[in-house]
């Protein structure tokens, strides 16, 4: 069964209900106001009418030589007001008392009487007029308020009848308005479901024409899907690259084992050495992969702290000096002192080690020139680190690809630690710090890697 509780209702429905509720409350307030003010209004109009009618009544009455003369124009029922004429003794001379009006109501000059009898509301007004002869007469005007209140009641009834109709109109209009406003949401949901069910990350959410909140939401979600898609592609490539890299040493190990088993004992040693070499290579690869994974984790939750980057450059030079001299490479530093930088110290150090390591690894081995590596740190508007070597250099087509993961210029190269991962890490680290890395290189002359932070 569909859950119809308010909490689980769609926003569209909830909005319609809120909106209708507010409209109904407003309509009720307006009705109440009209009722209340209409009652007062009816009374005040009635009083004016009454006073007017009574005052006009005197125009048609004269009192001469002790004779009261009432003109034939005298209208004892004037604009809904019944007029009664009394002598100064209080005897009724003209007009008939409306039935139901309490006849005993005393005459009081200039006073309004509001009287309630069974089923009727009365308003009466008395006025006494004195003539030149010292005598006077009373006129009493009587008005029944029911005429006014009846029409208010009729309006009220009409309003009450109209209210449900009004609610229905508000509900329908609200529903359509909400539906129109939420149409992009339905579209976004549809597209998101398509992505979800089809596992197709290349689909993007529709952006809509107006640059409203939903546009920005869809835009942000699209950026998120972009990142997810990239991550998925990288993940796929990574798995296939790793499997590919591990397949070669395992195949060699297998071949060596089969060969040794077929041959005599004397071939065991050679075969085992080959097996060991391949195992070392796999171990080295696993270590580098772990390093990559650590780098990715740290890059994703990068914590920046200020540190002395000059000192880091110095210590990398120190650390790598023995590797350099073992390989006959002169390693020197040209490091501007006391340069401070806010970033992840360990990652920056890893980046430098990778670059210096490569510079040593890809040195010139022809013996034509003395291999050297130079680490330069300089600070002007930005911090620039250069790792310069006079090694084998990199051709133009390779320069564009060396930062890709698992890309090796010399595919046949099977050193224990060459997997094409070092420079991809350098790139991630530089970019994670908002920096960049670039390379200039001339084959057989040397290469310069420049990091800008
Ligand atoms: P790896 O060194 O493990 O192969 P890298 O990602 O560090 O992987 O480097 C990718 C490729 O770039 C290397 O195969 C190498 O050919 C080339 N390369 C890197 N640094 C240098 C350098 N300083 N001089 C010449 N070639 C280099």
Tab-separated table of C-alpha atoms and ligand atoms in Angstrom:
chain	number	residue	atom	x	y	z
A	1	UNK	CA	0.000	0.000	0.000
A	2	UNK	CA	1.203	3.495	-0.773
A	3	UNK	CA	2.479	5.361	2.319
A	4	UNK	CA	0.328	8.473	2.525
A	5	UNK	CA	1.675	9.911	5.772
A	6	UNK	CA	2.566	13.605	5.541
A	7	UNK	CA	6.262	12.928	6.290
A	8	UNK	CA	6.636	10.550	3.369
A	9	UNK	CA	4.612	12.610	0.929
A	10	UNK	CA	6.292	14.028	-2.157
A	11	UNK	CA	7.490	17.637	-1.848
A	12	UNK	CA	5.095	18.470	-4.670
A	13	UNK	CA	2.102	17.253	-2.678
A	14	UNK	CA	3.320	18.789	0.557
A	15	UNK	CA	3.852	22.163	-1.108
A	16	UNK	CA	0.352	22.040	-2.584
A	17	UNK	CA	-1.117	21.265	0.826
A	18	UNK	CA	0.890	24.015	2.552
A	19	UNK	CA	-0.132	26.496	-0.088
A	20	UNK	CA	-3.804	25.485	0.037
A	21	UNK	CA	-3.737	25.560	3.837
A	22	UNK	CA	-2.328	29.086	3.830
A	23	UNK	CA	-4.916	30.224	1.261
A	24	UNK	CA	-7.793	28.709	3.273
A	25	UNK	CA	-6.562	30.331	6.499
A	26	UNK	CA	-6.283	33.650	4.686
A	27	UNK	CA	-9.776	33.241	3.225
A	28	UNK	CA	-11.181	32.438	6.681
A	29	UNK	CA	-9.466	35.491	8.179
A	30	UNK	CA	-10.909	37.691	5.424
A	31	UNK	CA	-14.396	36.167	5.975
A	32	UNK	CA	-14.192	36.719	9.725
A	33	UNK	CA	-13.078	40.282	9.163
A	34	UNK	CA	-15.916	40.943	6.722
A	35	UNK	CA	-18.448	39.427	9.173
A	36	UNK	CA	-17.244	41.437	12.114
A	37	UNK	CA	-16.875	44.713	10.313
A	38	UNK	CA	-20.108	44.179	8.341
A	39	UNK	CA	-22.094	43.866	11.622
A	40	UNK	CA	-20.746	47.192	12.860
A	41	UNK	CA	-21.218	48.749	9.459
A	42	UNK	CA	-24.873	47.657	9.263
A	43	UNK	CA	-25.515	49.177	12.697
A	44	UNK	CA	-23.916	52.477	11.873
A	45	UNK	CA	-25.738	52.774	8.512
A	46	UNK	CA	-29.000	51.850	10.267
A	47	UNK	CA	-28.438	54.535	12.920
A	48	UNK	CA	-27.787	57.193	10.274
A	49	UNK	CA	-30.883	56.149	8.377
A	50	UNK	CA	-32.950	56.174	11.484
A	51	UNK	CA	-31.839	59.640	12.596
A	52	UNK	CA	-32.401	60.994	9.110
A	53	UNK	CA	-35.892	59.520	8.852
A	54	UNK	CA	-36.898	60.829	12.288
A	55	UNK	CA	-35.557	64.306	11.600
A	56	UNK	CA	-37.265	64.430	8.204
A	57	UNK	CA	-40.521	63.389	9.853
A	58	UNK	CA	-40.701	66.730	11.687
A	59	UNK	CA	-40.708	68.586	8.351
A	60	UNK	CA	-44.247	67.349	7.665
A	61	UNK	CA	-45.689	68.195	11.070
A	62	UNK	CA	-46.854	71.614	12.244
A	63	UNK	CA	-48.297	72.560	15.596
A	64	UNK	CA	-50.388	75.723	15.491
A	65	UNK	CA	-53.158	76.984	17.747
A	66	UNK	CA	-52.834	73.872	19.851
A	67	UNK	CA	-53.589	71.762	16.767
A	68	UNK	CA	-51.149	69.215	15.506
A	69	UNK	CA	-51.249	69.039	11.736
A	70	UNK	CA	-49.637	66.103	9.975
A	71	UNK	CA	-49.167	66.650	6.308
A	72	UNK	CA	-50.399	63.999	3.916
A	73	UNK	CA	-46.840	63.684	2.654
A	74	UNK	CA	-45.852	62.278	6.030
A	75	UNK	CA	-44.703	58.762	5.349
A	76	UNK	CA	-44.938	56.482	8.358
A	77	UNK	CA	-42.801	53.920	6.633
A	78	UNK	CA	-39.780	55.700	5.285
A	79	UNK	CA	-36.764	53.775	3.887
A	80	UNK	CA	-37.417	50.739	6.035
A	81	UNK	CA	-37.996	52.900	9.122
A	82	UNK	CA	-41.390	52.863	10.821
A	83	UNK	CA	-42.218	56.319	12.182
A	84	UNK	CA	-44.535	56.851	15.148
A	85	UNK	CA	-45.723	60.255	16.310
A	86	UNK	CA	-46.493	60.844	20.018
A	87	UNK	CA	-47.938	63.870	21.825
A	88	UNK	CA	-45.922	65.430	24.612
A	89	UNK	CA	-48.144	63.407	26.952
A	90	UNK	CA	-46.816	60.271	25.336
A	91	UNK	CA	-50.023	59.335	23.427
A	92	UNK	CA	-49.516	57.831	20.027
A	93	UNK	CA	-51.073	60.101	17.404
A	94	UNK	CA	-49.891	58.550	14.185
A	95	UNK	CA	-48.328	55.349	12.909
A	96	UNK	CA	-48.799	51.735	13.869
A	97	UNK	CA	-46.407	49.864	16.089
A	98	UNK	CA	-44.576	47.088	14.222
A	99	UNK	CA	-45.674	43.775	15.623
A	100	UNK	CA	-43.262	42.324	18.090
A	101	UNK	CA	-41.709	45.670	19.103
A	102	UNK	CA	-41.850	46.102	22.907
A	103	UNK	CA	-44.466	48.876	23.200
A	104	UNK	CA	-43.509	49.784	26.760
A	105	UNK	CA	-40.097	51.100	25.730
A	106	UNK	CA	-39.980	54.611	27.289
A	107	UNK	CA	-39.436	57.636	25.088
A	108	UNK	CA	-36.005	59.210	25.617
A	109	UNK	CA	-34.989	62.271	23.691
A	110	UNK	CA	-32.030	61.750	21.312
A	111	UNK	CA	-31.410	58.186	22.522
A	112	UNK	CA	-30.972	54.992	20.559
A	113	UNK	CA	-32.506	51.808	21.957
A	114	UNK	CA	-31.168	48.447	20.905
A	115	UNK	CA	-33.737	45.819	21.768
A	116	UNK	CA	-33.814	42.130	21.304
A	117	UNK	CA	-37.098	40.273	21.202
A	118	UNK	CA	-37.693	36.713	20.246
A	119	UNK	CA	-36.236	36.324	16.795
A	120	UNK	CA	-35.889	40.084	16.126
A	121	UNK	CA	-33.282	42.742	16.711
A	122	UNK	CA	-34.685	46.266	16.961
A	123	UNK	CA	-33.121	49.674	16.767
A	124	UNK	CA	-35.231	52.613	17.870
A	125	UNK	CA	-34.545	56.344	18.010
A	126	UNK	CA	-36.609	58.991	19.759
A	127	UNK	CA	-36.590	62.727	19.197
A	128	UNK	CA	-38.636	65.464	20.886
A	129	UNK	CA	-39.319	68.718	19.094
A	130	UNK	CA	-40.583	71.838	20.855
A	131	UNK	CA	-42.715	74.312	18.849
A	132	UNK	CA	-43.081	78.067	19.307
A	133	UNK	CA	-46.166	77.629	21.417
A	134	UNK	CA	-44.063	75.824	23.995
A	135	UNK	CA	-45.686	72.497	23.148
A	136	UNK	CA	-43.844	69.595	21.637
A	137	UNK	CA	-44.203	66.240	19.979
A	138	UNK	CA	-42.188	63.026	19.863
A	139	UNK	CA	-41.244	61.031	16.845
A	140	UNK	CA	-39.967	57.526	17.334
A	141	UNK	CA	-38.280	55.716	14.472
A	142	UNK	CA	-38.104	51.914	14.579
A	143	UNK	CA	-35.867	49.849	12.408
A	144	UNK	CA	-35.448	46.128	12.344
A	145	UNK	CA	-31.800	45.116	12.092
A	146	UNK	CA	-32.692	41.722	10.720
A	147	UNK	CA	-32.745	43.042	7.170
A	148	UNK	CA	-29.034	43.921	7.381
A	149	UNK	CA	-27.966	40.878	9.345
A	150	UNK	CA	-29.966	38.638	7.049
A	151	UNK	CA	-28.013	39.842	4.062
A	152	UNK	CA	-24.734	39.321	5.980
A	153	UNK	CA	-25.880	35.826	6.823
A	154	UNK	CA	-26.645	35.256	3.149
A	155	UNK	CA	-23.164	36.452	2.171
A	156	UNK	CA	-21.690	34.216	4.899
A	157	UNK	CA	-23.627	31.243	3.621
A	158	UNK	CA	-22.459	31.941	0.093
A	159	UNK	CA	-18.892	32.137	1.338
A	160	UNK	CA	-19.244	28.842	3.179
A	161	UNK	CA	-20.629	27.205	0.063
A	162	UNK	CA	-17.812	28.697	-2.003
A	163	UNK	CA	-15.051	27.662	0.426
A	164	UNK	CA	-14.884	23.965	-0.590
A	165	UNK	CA	-14.951	25.052	-4.219
A	166	UNK	CA	-12.168	27.493	-3.449
A	167	UNK	CA	-10.169	24.712	-1.737
A	168	UNK	CA	-10.601	22.470	-4.773
A	169	UNK	CA	-9.465	25.252	-7.128
A	170	UNK	CA	-6.464	26.006	-4.872
A	171	UNK	CA	-5.546	22.319	-4.731
A	172	UNK	CA	-5.761	21.848	-8.485
A	173	UNK	CA	-3.922	25.111	-9.274
A	174	UNK	CA	-1.309	24.321	-6.586
A	175	UNK	CA	-0.830	20.847	-7.955
A	176	UNK	CA	-0.225	22.129	-11.474
A	177	UNK	CA	2.075	24.898	-10.312
A	178	UNK	CA	4.126	22.487	-8.196
A	179	UNK	CA	4.200	19.997	-11.053
A	180	UNK	CA	5.513	22.644	-13.409
A	181	UNK	CA	8.103	23.887	-10.907
A	182	UNK	CA	9.272	20.349	-10.169
A	183	UNK	CA	9.333	19.132	-13.764
A	184	UNK	CA	13.157	19.504	-13.943
A	185	UNK	CA	13.471	17.389	-10.779
A	186	UNK	CA	11.536	14.602	-12.480
A	187	UNK	CA	13.847	14.909	-15.477
A	188	UNK	CA	16.946	14.825	-13.261
A	189	UNK	CA	15.615	11.804	-11.383
A	190	UNK	CA	14.875	10.044	-14.688
A	191	UNK	CA	18.390	10.671	-15.967
A	192	UNK	CA	19.926	9.618	-12.638
A	193	UNK	CA	17.901	6.390	-12.723
A	194	UNK	CA	19.125	5.739	-16.258
A	195	UNK	CA	22.735	6.177	-15.095
A	196	UNK	CA	22.100	3.936	-12.125
A	197	UNK	CA	20.256	1.128	-13.886
A	198	UNK	CA	22.400	1.085	-17.001
A	199	UNK	CA	25.686	1.621	-15.164
A	200	UNK	CA	26.335	4.169	-17.886
A	201	UNK	CA	28.431	6.948	-16.457
A	202	UNK	CA	28.657	8.798	-19.754
A	203	UNK	CA	25.035	10.034	-19.390
A	204	UNK	CA	24.707	13.570	-17.980
A	205	UNK	CA	21.776	15.187	-16.223
A	206	UNK	CA	19.738	17.723	-18.217
A	207	UNK	CA	20.592	21.293	-17.196
A	208	UNK	CA	17.332	23.059	-18.044
A	209	UNK	CA	16.933	26.522	-19.542
A	210	UNK	CA	16.798	28.698	-16.438
A	211	UNK	CA	19.864	29.132	-14.302
A	212	UNK	CA	18.008	28.403	-11.063
A	213	UNK	CA	18.795	26.247	-7.999
A	214	UNK	CA	17.982	23.059	-9.925
A	215	UNK	CA	20.331	24.082	-12.716
A	216	UNK	CA	23.170	24.446	-10.212
A	217	UNK	CA	22.245	21.182	-8.538
A	218	UNK	CA	22.313	19.323	-11.871
A	219	UNK	CA	25.570	21.049	-12.769
A	220	UNK	CA	27.180	19.974	-9.480
A	221	UNK	CA	25.886	16.429	-9.885
A	222	UNK	CA	27.270	16.347	-13.422
A	223	UNK	CA	30.682	17.420	-12.136
A	224	UNK	CA	30.453	14.638	-9.572
A	225	UNK	CA	29.572	12.081	-12.272
A	226	UNK	CA	32.507	13.392	-14.348
A	227	UNK	CA	34.837	12.657	-11.487
A	228	UNK	CA	33.252	9.282	-10.858
A	229	UNK	CA	33.548	8.370	-14.519
A	230	UNK	CA	37.210	9.370	-14.562
A	231	UNK	CA	37.847	7.408	-11.377
A	232	UNK	CA	36.128	4.328	-12.824
A	233	UNK	CA	38.106	4.526	-16.049
A	234	UNK	CA	41.355	4.959	-14.086
A	235	UNK	CA	40.405	2.064	-11.875
A	236	UNK	CA	39.778	-0.182	-14.884
A	237	UNK	CA	43.014	0.868	-16.542
A	238	UNK	CA	44.897	0.423	-13.309
A	239	UNK	CA	43.675	-3.129	-12.800
A	240	UNK	CA	44.478	-4.091	-16.361
A	241	UNK	CA	47.922	-2.419	-16.172
A	242	UNK	CA	48.769	-4.140	-12.902
A	243	UNK	CA	47.641	-7.531	-14.206
A	244	UNK	CA	49.643	-6.980	-17.339
A	245	UNK	CA	52.769	-6.027	-15.390
A	246	UNK	CA	52.474	-9.013	-13.064
A	247	UNK	CA	51.773	-11.452	-15.911
A	248	UNK	CA	55.256	-11.095	-17.420
A	249	UNK	CA	57.329	-12.046	-14.336
A	250	UNK	CA	54.929	-14.856	-13.439
A	251	UNK	CA	55.196	-16.218	-17.001
A	252	UNK	CA	58.998	-16.075	-16.769
A	253	UNK	CA	58.949	-17.840	-13.379
A	254	UNK	CA	56.724	-20.569	-14.768
A	255	UNK	CA	58.884	-21.034	-17.850
A	256	UNK	CA	62.012	-21.208	-15.703
A	257	UNK	CA	60.440	-23.801	-13.397
A	258	UNK	CA	59.383	-25.958	-16.344
A	259	UNK	CA	62.818	-25.645	-17.914
A	260	UNK	CA	64.593	-26.575	-14.669
A	261	UNK	CA	62.321	-29.537	-14.118
A	262	UNK	CA	63.091	-30.856	-17.594
A	263	UNK	CA	66.852	-30.342	-17.232
A	264	UNK	CA	69.341	-31.848	-14.866
A	265	UNK	CA	70.228	-30.537	-11.423
A	266	UNK	CA	73.033	-28.311	-12.751
A	267	UNK	CA	70.457	-26.013	-14.454
A	268	UNK	CA	68.540	-25.517	-11.201
A	269	UNK	CA	70.818	-22.777	-9.956
A	270	UNK	CA	70.520	-20.687	-13.063
A	271	UNK	CA	66.761	-21.158	-13.177
A	272	UNK	CA	66.391	-20.274	-9.487
A	273	UNK	CA	68.390	-17.132	-10.027
A	274	UNK	CA	66.037	-16.105	-12.785
A	275	UNK	CA	63.062	-16.937	-10.569
A	276	UNK	CA	64.567	-14.838	-7.784
A	277	UNK	CA	65.127	-11.933	-10.155
A	278	UNK	CA	61.507	-12.012	-11.269
A	279	UNK	CA	60.304	-12.322	-7.679
A	280	UNK	CA	62.388	-9.273	-6.739
A	281	UNK	CA	60.795	-7.410	-9.597
A	282	UNK	CA	57.311	-8.357	-8.464
A	283	UNK	CA	58.160	-7.369	-4.915
A	284	UNK	CA	59.454	-4.033	-6.097
A	285	UNK	CA	56.310	-3.523	-8.110
A	286	UNK	CA	54.095	-4.350	-5.165
A	287	UNK	CA	56.068	-1.879	-3.053
A	288	UNK	CA	55.672	0.820	-5.674
A	289	UNK	CA	51.965	0.081	-5.965
A	290	UNK	CA	51.634	0.446	-2.229
A	291	UNK	CA	53.428	3.739	-2.507
A	292	UNK	CA	51.038	4.821	-5.256
A	293	UNK	CA	48.071	3.831	-3.142
A	294	UNK	CA	49.481	5.746	-0.150
A	295	UNK	CA	50.069	8.756	-2.390
A	296	UNK	CA	46.514	8.611	-3.733
A	297	UNK	CA	45.114	8.389	-0.204
A	298	UNK	CA	47.197	11.295	1.034
A	299	UNK	CA	46.497	13.349	-2.078
A	300	UNK	CA	42.758	12.843	-1.586
A	301	UNK	CA	42.869	14.069	2.001
A	302	UNK	CA	45.724	16.489	1.682
A	303	UNK	CA	46.688	18.223	4.897
A	304	UNK	CA	48.816	21.300	4.438
A	305	UNK	CA	51.315	22.454	7.005
A	306	UNK	CA	54.034	25.043	6.673
A	307	UNK	CA	57.544	23.637	6.373
A	308	UNK	CA	61.006	24.645	5.179
A	309	UNK	CA	61.098	23.339	1.596
A	310	UNK	CA	64.789	24.350	1.278
A	311	UNK	CA	65.604	21.885	4.011
A	312	UNK	CA	63.607	19.163	2.263
A	313	UNK	CA	65.568	19.747	-0.975
A	314	UNK	CA	68.843	19.600	0.957
A	315	UNK	CA	67.895	16.390	2.687
A	316	UNK	CA	66.777	14.756	-0.601
A	317	UNK	CA	70.199	15.647	-2.073
A	318	UNK	CA	71.875	14.146	0.997
A	319	UNK	CA	69.771	11.027	0.880
A	320	UNK	CA	70.333	10.451	-2.830
A	321	UNK	CA	74.057	11.318	-2.834
A	322	UNK	CA	75.191	7.749	-2.104
A	323	UNK	CA	72.981	6.318	-4.901
A	324	UNK	CA	74.405	8.977	-7.241
A	325	UNK	CA	78.019	8.350	-6.382
A	326	UNK	CA	77.513	4.571	-6.612
A	327	UNK	CA	76.453	5.202	-10.199
A	328	UNK	CA	79.210	7.717	-10.910
A	329	UNK	CA	76.839	10.676	-10.993
A	330	UNK	CA	77.723	14.070	-9.566
A	331	UNK	CA	74.773	15.365	-7.556
A	332	UNK	CA	74.713	19.028	-6.598
A	333	UNK	CA	72.192	21.441	-5.202
A	334	UNK	CA	71.566	25.136	-5.851
A	335	UNK	CA	69.042	25.746	-3.167
A	336	UNK	CA	67.755	29.119	-2.000
A	337	UNK	CA	67.707	28.888	1.801
A	338	UNK	CA	64.750	29.395	4.178
A	339	UNK	CA	61.965	29.034	1.624
A	340	UNK	CA	58.745	28.196	3.438
A	341	UNK	CA	55.877	26.330	1.827
A	342	UNK	CA	52.487	25.121	3.004
A	343	UNK	CA	51.828	21.580	1.866
A	344	UNK	CA	52.354	17.924	2.648
A	345	UNK	CA	56.033	17.532	3.481
A	346	UNK	CA	56.156	13.751	2.903
A	347	UNK	CA	54.534	14.007	-0.517
A	348	UNK	CA	56.829	16.838	-1.636
A	349	UNK	CA	59.807	14.763	-0.531
A	350	UNK	CA	58.491	11.696	-2.439
A	351	UNK	CA	58.084	13.850	-5.547
A	352	UNK	CA	61.709	15.068	-5.372
A	353	UNK	CA	63.091	11.601	-4.669
A	354	UNK	CA	61.281	10.234	-7.735
A	355	UNK	CA	62.717	12.974	-9.954
A	356	UNK	CA	66.294	12.647	-8.672
A	357	UNK	CA	66.027	8.856	-8.841
A	358	UNK	CA	65.022	9.058	-12.512
A	359	UNK	CA	67.764	11.573	-13.281
A	360	UNK	CA	70.308	9.089	-11.903
A	361	UNK	CA	68.622	6.068	-13.505
A	362	UNK	CA	68.461	7.605	-16.985
A	363	UNK	CA	72.040	8.968	-16.919
A	364	UNK	CA	74.287	8.751	-19.944
A	365	UNK	CA	76.079	5.453	-19.890
A	366	UNK	CA	78.166	5.928	-23.021
A	367	UNK	CA	81.002	7.422	-21.004
A	368	UNK	CA	81.170	10.406	-23.361
A	369	UNK	CA	80.245	12.870	-20.645
A	370	UNK	CA	80.434	12.960	-16.885
A	371	UNK	CA	76.859	12.377	-15.644
A	372	UNK	CA	75.549	15.065	-13.347
A	373	UNK	CA	72.274	15.926	-11.625
A	374	UNK	CA	71.434	19.349	-10.260
A	375	UNK	CA	68.583	20.258	-7.921
A	376	UNK	CA	67.622	23.951	-8.041
A	377	UNK	CA	65.168	25.692	-5.683
A	378	UNK	CA	64.197	29.287	-6.286
A	379	UNK	CA	61.447	31.496	-4.976
A	380	UNK	CA	60.080	34.533	-6.800
A	381	UNK	CA	56.328	34.836	-7.398
A	382	UNK	CA	56.135	31.070	-7.229
A	383	UNK	CA	58.362	28.393	-5.853
A	384	UNK	CA	60.264	26.680	-8.666
A	385	UNK	CA	62.108	23.401	-8.280
A	386	UNK	CA	64.198	22.098	-11.159
A	387	UNK	CA	65.872	18.720	-11.458
A	388	UNK	CA	68.408	18.987	-14.278
A	389	UNK	CA	70.432	16.137	-15.741
A	390	UNK	CA	72.655	15.497	-18.746
A	391	UNK	CA	71.282	11.997	-19.263
A	392	UNK	CA	69.736	10.152	-22.189
A	393	UNK	CA	66.963	12.686	-22.692
A	394	UNK	CA	63.435	12.038	-23.946
A	395	UNK	CA	62.114	12.349	-27.489
A	396	UNK	CA	59.184	14.689	-28.238
A	397	UNK	CA	56.506	11.945	-28.668
A	398	UNK	CA	57.513	10.312	-25.401
A	399	UNK	CA	57.590	13.593	-23.516
A	400	UNK	CA	53.824	13.841	-23.886
A	401	UNK	CA	53.215	10.436	-22.346
A	402	UNK	CA	55.821	9.938	-19.623
A	403	UNK	CA	53.451	11.271	-16.936
A	404	UNK	CA	50.881	8.572	-17.743
A	405	UNK	CA	50.627	5.704	-15.337
A	406	UNK	CA	52.639	2.622	-16.400
A	407	UNK	CA	54.168	4.428	-19.347
A	408	UNK	CA	57.765	3.460	-20.027
A	409	UNK	CA	59.802	4.820	-22.882
A	410	UNK	CA	61.779	1.628	-23.248
A	411	UNK	CA	59.182	-1.126	-22.949
A	412	UNK	CA	61.814	-3.845	-22.976
A	413	UNK	CA	63.559	-2.319	-19.990
A	414	UNK	CA	63.113	-4.748	-17.144
A	415	UNK	CA	65.018	-3.135	-14.258
A	416	UNK	CA	63.720	-4.200	-10.934
A	417	UNK	CA	62.122	-0.830	-10.244
A	418	UNK	CA	60.982	0.465	-13.626
A	419	UNK	CA	57.239	0.316	-13.945
A	420	UNK	CA	56.328	3.730	-15.276
A	421	UNK	CA	54.755	4.823	-11.978
A	422	UNK	CA	57.268	7.389	-10.661
A	423	UNK	CA	56.354	10.356	-12.876
A	424	UNK	CA	52.605	9.777	-12.592
A	425	UNK	CA	53.034	10.166	-8.834
A	426	UNK	CA	55.078	13.350	-9.391
A	427	UNK	CA	52.227	14.780	-11.454
A	428	UNK	CA	49.528	13.885	-8.918
A	429	UNK	CA	51.505	15.378	-6.065
A	430	UNK	CA	52.288	18.623	-7.914
A	431	UNK	CA	48.682	19.039	-9.043
A	432	UNK	CA	47.253	18.157	-5.644
A	433	UNK	CA	49.246	21.123	-4.309
A	434	UNK	CA	47.794	23.349	-7.011
A	435	UNK	CA	51.100	23.255	-8.886
A	436	UNK	CA	52.350	21.894	-12.200
A	437	UNK	CA	55.150	19.832	-13.631
A	438	UNK	CA	56.718	20.144	-17.052
A	439	UNK	CA	59.675	18.704	-18.868
A	440	UNK	CA	62.187	20.060	-21.354
A	441	UNK	CA	64.479	17.525	-22.887
A	442	UNK	CA	66.821	16.931	-25.775
A	443	UNK	CA	67.710	13.302	-26.529
A	444	UNK	CA	71.344	12.537	-25.742
A	445	UNK	CA	71.801	15.994	-24.162
A	446	UNK	CA	69.698	15.893	-21.036
A	447	UNK	CA	66.395	16.695	-19.372
A	448	UNK	CA	65.051	19.334	-17.022
A	449	UNK	CA	61.949	18.650	-14.941
A	450	UNK	CA	60.370	21.837	-13.533
A	451	UNK	CA	57.861	21.890	-10.695
A	452	UNK	CA	55.992	25.126	-9.992
A	453	UNK	CA	54.207	25.446	-6.676
B	1	LIG	P1	59.992	4.378	-14.553
B	1	LIG	O1	61.200	5.179	-14.274
B	1	LIG	O2	59.623	3.486	-13.443
B	1	LIG	O3	60.003	3.720	-15.870
B	1	LIG	P2	58.664	6.907	-14.533
B	1	LIG	O4	57.247	7.223	-14.507
B	1	LIG	O5	59.493	7.454	-13.419
B	1	LIG	O6	58.768	5.367	-14.632
B	1	LIG	O7	59.236	7.448	-15.890
B	1	LIG	C1	58.572	7.190	-17.116
B	1	LIG	C2	59.534	7.198	-18.249
B	1	LIG	O8	60.076	8.500	-18.441
B	1	LIG	C3	60.705	6.308	-18.015
B	1	LIG	O9	60.457	5.047	-18.578
B	1	LIG	C4	61.839	7.009	-18.702
B	1	LIG	O10	62.042	6.516	-19.970
B	1	LIG	C5	61.429	8.441	-18.839
B	1	LIG	N1	62.205	9.307	-17.925
B	1	LIG	C6	61.867	9.704	-16.702
B	1	LIG	N2	62.802	10.522	-16.184
B	1	LIG	C7	63.748	10.651	-17.104
B	1	LIG	C8	65.001	11.383	-17.175
B	1	LIG	N3	65.415	12.144	-16.162
B	1	LIG	N4	65.712	11.274	-18.296
B	1	LIG	C9	65.282	10.544	-19.335
B	1	LIG	N5	64.141	9.812	-19.317
B	1	LIG	C10	63.381	9.876	-18.245
